[in-house]
mmCIF file of C-alpha atoms in Angstrom:
data_model
loop_
_atom_site.group_PDB
_atom_site.id
_atom_site.type_symbol
_atom_site.label_atom_id
_atom_site.label_comp_id
_atom_site.label_asym_id
_atom_site.label_seq_id
_atom_site.Cartn_x
_atom_site.Cartn_y
_atom_site.Cartn_z
ATOM 1 C CA MET Y 1366 -14.800 -12.639 -3.499
ATOM 2 C CA PHE Y 1367 -14.859 -13.695 -6.905
ATOM 3 C CA PHE Y 1368 -14.308 -11.076 -9.730
ATOM 4 C CA SER Y 1369 -14.725 -11.259 -13.259
ATOM 5 C CA ILE Y 1370 -12.470 -8.809 -15.162
ATOM 6 C CA ASP Y 1371 -12.493 -8.125 -18.760
ATOM 7 C CA ALA Y 1372 -9.245 -6.381 -19.539
ATOM 8 C CA ASP Y 1373 -10.066 -5.941 -23.223
ATOM 9 C CA GLY Y 1374 -13.783 -4.494 -22.637
ATOM 10 C CA ASP Y 1375 -15.134 -0.888 -22.972
ATOM 11 C CA ILE Y 1376 -15.410 -0.714 -19.069
ATOM 12 C CA PRO Y 1377 -12.312 0.281 -17.193
ATOM 13 C CA ILE Y 1378 -11.145 -2.162 -14.981
ATOM 14 C CA TYR Y 1379 -11.533 -0.039 -11.751
ATOM 15 C CA GLU Y 1380 -15.195 0.686 -12.893
ATOM 16 C CA GLN Y 1381 -15.698 -3.260 -13.268
ATOM 17 C CA ILE Y 1382 -14.325 -3.417 -9.604
ATOM 18 C CA VAL Y 1383 -16.791 -0.997 -8.323
ATOM 19 C CA ARG Y 1384 -19.699 -2.435 -9.968
ATOM 20 C CA GLN Y 1385 -19.207 -6.183 -9.089
ATOM 21 C CA VAL Y 1386 -18.750 -4.900 -5.378
ATOM 22 C CA LYS Y 1387 -21.950 -2.925 -5.544
ATOM 23 C CA LEU Y 1388 -23.753 -5.777 -7.185
ATOM 24 C CA ALA Y 1389 -22.123 -8.255 -4.524
ATOM 25 C CA VAL Y 1390 -23.556 -5.910 -1.765
ATOM 26 C CA ALA Y 1391 -27.084 -5.613 -3.538
ATOM 27 C CA ASP Y 1392 -27.207 -9.293 -3.632
ATOM 28 C CA GLY Y 1393 -26.100 -9.791 0.015
ATOM 29 C CA ILE Y 1394 -22.864 -11.606 -1.077
ATOM 30 C CA LEU Y 1395 -20.933 -8.826 0.879
ATOM 31 C CA VAL Y 1396 -22.799 -7.758 4.021
ATOM 32 C CA GLY Y 1397 -22.084 -4.739 6.430
ATOM 33 C CA GLY Y 1398 -18.962 -5.122 8.567
ATOM 34 C CA GLN Y 1399 -17.450 -7.592 6.427
ATOM 35 C CA MET Y 1400 -13.788 -7.212 5.348
ATOM 36 C CA VAL Y 1401 -12.879 -6.744 1.756
ATOM 37 C CA PRO Y 1402 -9.584 -8.348 0.647
ATOM 38 C CA SER Y 1403 -6.587 -5.451 0.751
ATOM 39 C CA VAL Y 1404 -5.710 -3.496 -2.331
ATOM 40 C CA ARG Y 1405 -2.316 -5.479 -2.398
ATOM 41 C CA GLN Y 1406 -4.162 -9.124 -1.982
ATOM 42 C CA LEU Y 1407 -6.773 -8.084 -4.470
ATOM 43 C CA ALA Y 1408 -4.224 -6.670 -6.819
ATOM 44 C CA SER Y 1409 -2.058 -10.030 -6.397
ATOM 45 C CA ASP Y 1410 -5.130 -12.280 -6.950
ATOM 46 C CA LEU Y 1411 -6.315 -10.649 -10.177
ATOM 47 C CA ALA Y 1412 -2.719 -9.718 -11.705
ATOM 48 C CA ILE Y 1413 -3.783 -5.844 -11.609
ATOM 49 C CA ASN Y 1414 -1.725 -3.001 -10.867
ATOM 50 C CA SER Y 1415 -2.545 -1.891 -7.163
ATOM 51 C CA ASN Y 1416 -3.341 1.741 -8.360
ATOM 52 C CA THR Y 1417 -6.398 0.215 -10.096
ATOM 53 C CA ILE Y 1418 -7.416 -1.607 -7.071
ATOM 54 C CA ALA Y 1419 -7.023 1.702 -4.824
ATOM 55 C CA ARG Y 1420 -8.796 3.925 -7.351
ATOM 56 C CA ALA Y 1421 -11.840 1.397 -7.197
ATOM 57 C CA TYR Y 1422 -11.814 1.252 -3.271
ATOM 58 C CA GLN Y 1423 -11.523 5.051 -3.290
ATOM 59 C CA GLU Y 1424 -14.533 5.525 -5.588
ATOM 60 C CA LEU Y 1425 -16.403 2.790 -3.370
ATOM 61 C CA GLN Y 1426 -15.481 4.727 -0.276
ATOM 62 C CA SER Y 1427 -16.871 7.884 -1.924
ATOM 63 C CA ASP Y 1428 -19.943 6.214 -2.624
ATOM 64 C CA HIS Y 1429 -20.517 5.385 0.954
ATOM 65 C CA VAL Y 1430 -20.075 1.451 0.079
ATOM 66 C CA LEU Y 1431 -16.745 0.899 1.855
ATOM 67 C CA GLU Y 1432 -14.956 2.597 4.981
ATOM 68 C CA PRO Y 1433 -11.799 2.446 6.311
ATOM 69 C CA LEU Y 1434 -11.518 0.282 9.572
ATOM 70 C CA ARG Y 1435 -8.414 1.871 11.048
ATOM 71 C CA GLY Y 1436 -5.388 -0.162 11.140
ATOM 72 C CA ARG Y 1437 -7.404 -3.189 9.538
ATOM 73 C CA GLY Y 1438 -8.400 -2.241 5.919
ATOM 74 C CA MET Y 1439 -11.773 -1.567 4.136
ATOM 75 C CA VAL Y 1440 -15.102 -2.911 5.235
ATOM 76 C CA VAL Y 1441 -18.651 -2.893 3.913
ATOM 77 C CA ARG Y 1442 -20.397 -0.223 5.244
ATOM 78 C CA ARG Y 1443 -23.513 -1.208 7.509
ATOM 79 C CA ASP Y 1444 -25.994 1.053 5.634
ATOM 80 C CA ALA Y 1445 -24.629 -0.068 1.971
ATOM 81 C CA MET Y 1446 -27.438 -2.291 0.927
ATOM 82 C CA LYS Y 1447 -30.058 -0.055 0.099
ATOM 83 C CA ARG Y 1448 -27.624 2.403 -1.842
ATOM 84 C CA CYS Y 1449 -25.999 -0.575 -3.780
ATOM 85 C CA THR Y 1450 -29.617 -1.983 -4.725
ATOM 86 C CA LYS Y 1451 -30.504 1.425 -6.063
ATOM 87 C CA ALA Y 1452 -26.987 1.606 -8.062
ATOM 88 C CA ARG Y 1453 -27.801 -2.272 -9.547
ATOM 89 C CA ASN Y 1454 -31.410 -1.271 -10.315
ATOM 90 C CA SER Y 1455 -30.013 1.886 -12.204
ATOM 91 C CA LEU Y 1456 -27.237 -0.164 -14.131
ATOM 92 C CA VAL Y 1457 -29.912 -2.781 -15.258
ATOM 93 C CA ALA Y 1458 -32.391 -0.012 -16.259
ATOM 94 C CA GLU Y 1459 -29.863 1.393 -18.175
ATOM 95 C CA SER Y 1460 -28.903 -1.942 -20.058
ATOM 96 C CA VAL Y 1461 -32.465 -2.628 -20.609
ATOM 97 C CA ARG Y 1462 -32.946 1.077 -22.198
ATOM 98 C CA ARG Y 1463 -29.661 0.491 -24.349
ATOM 99 C CA ALA Y 1464 -30.968 -3.054 -25.590
ATOM 100 C CA LEU Y 1465 -34.472 -1.727 -26.386
ATOM 101 C CA ALA Y 1466 -33.251 1.177 -28.317
ATOM 102 C CA ASP Y 1467 -30.977 -1.209 -30.493
ATOM 103 C CA ALA Y 1468 -33.717 -3.797 -31.146
ATOM 104 C CA LEU Y 1469 -36.278 -1.118 -32.064
ATOM 105 C CA ALA Y 1470 -33.947 0.696 -34.133
ATOM 106 C CA GLY Y 1471 -32.947 -2.715 -35.717
ATOM 107 C CA GLY Y 1472 -36.525 -3.203 -36.673
ATOM 108 C CA MET Y 1473 -37.925 -5.365 -33.877
ATOM 109 C CA THR Y 1474 -41.588 -5.338 -33.159
ATOM 110 C CA THR Y 1475 -42.663 -4.942 -29.454
ATOM 111 C CA THR Y 1476 -44.347 -8.033 -29.795
ATOM 112 C CA GLU Y 1477 -41.255 -9.669 -30.724
ATOM 113 C CA LEU Y 1478 -39.325 -8.072 -27.788
ATOM 114 C CA ARG Y 1479 -41.927 -9.143 -25.443
ATOM 115 C CA GLU Y 1480 -41.833 -12.751 -26.571
ATOM 116 C CA LEU Y 1481 -38.016 -12.723 -26.292
ATOM 117 C CA PHE Y 1482 -37.776 -10.996 -23.017
ATOM 118 C CA GLU Y 1483 -40.467 -13.627 -21.621
ATOM 119 C CA THR Y 1484 -38.460 -16.405 -23.041
ATOM 120 C CA GLU Y 1485 -35.044 -15.156 -21.615
ATOM 121 C CA LEU Y 1486 -36.620 -14.265 -18.519
ATOM 122 C CA ASP Y 1487 -38.200 -18.110 -17.740
ATOM 123 C CA ARG Y 1488 -34.346 -19.347 -19.017
ATOM 124 C CA GLN Y 1489 -32.643 -17.091 -16.779
ATOM 125 C CA SER Y 1490 -34.927 -17.938 -13.805
ATOM 126 C CA ALA Y 1491 -34.669 -21.645 -14.412
ATOM 127 C CA ILE Y 1492 -30.701 -21.837 -14.498
ATOM 128 C CA ILE Y 1493 -30.675 -19.522 -11.330
ATOM 129 C CA GLU Y 1494 -33.295 -21.821 -9.637
ATOM 130 C CA LYS Y 1495 -31.058 -24.995 -10.521
ATOM 131 C CA ALA Y 1496 -28.044 -23.313 -9.500
ATOM 132 C CA LYS Y 1497 -29.607 -23.008 -5.737
ATOM 133 C CA TYR Y 1498 -30.924 -26.529 -5.871
ATOM 134 C CA VAL Y 1499 -27.490 -27.783 -6.773
ATOM 135 C CA SER Y 1500 -25.869 -25.624 -4.347
ATOM 136 C CA GLY Y 1501 -28.039 -26.790 -1.376
ATOM 137 C CA ASN Y 1502 -29.733 -23.235 -1.146
ATOM 138 C CA GLY Y 1503 -32.987 -24.118 -2.925
ATOM 139 C CA ASN Y 1504 -36.099 -25.376 -1.026
ATOM 140 C CA ALA Y 1505 -36.354 -28.730 -3.189
#
């Protein structure tokens, strides 16, 4: 699994890991029963303190996304996808709310926002489709 960590960002590193694991589960990249890297391994891979990884894993365990597999490490819970999909939708909704509030407070009209949204949605969809095609996962 690939993590993108912004050490200088506003979001704590452990929370970035929690979010990315939840998004990976919601997207089906991580599936129920799949092992996640050990705390030590992930800390080494990301050059992050192991306590930070342990905190993220502890939160994911509290959120019923991960569970310990005695003597082997942590695995994704088999029932985690629904929970993670709901978390992903909440994160996206909150981001959209903030962006809309900022745009409206900055003077953009609803028409401008709709046009911007449609344009960006089309652009992002094309990027995703192209990536699927290039990776061989597309139907073209």
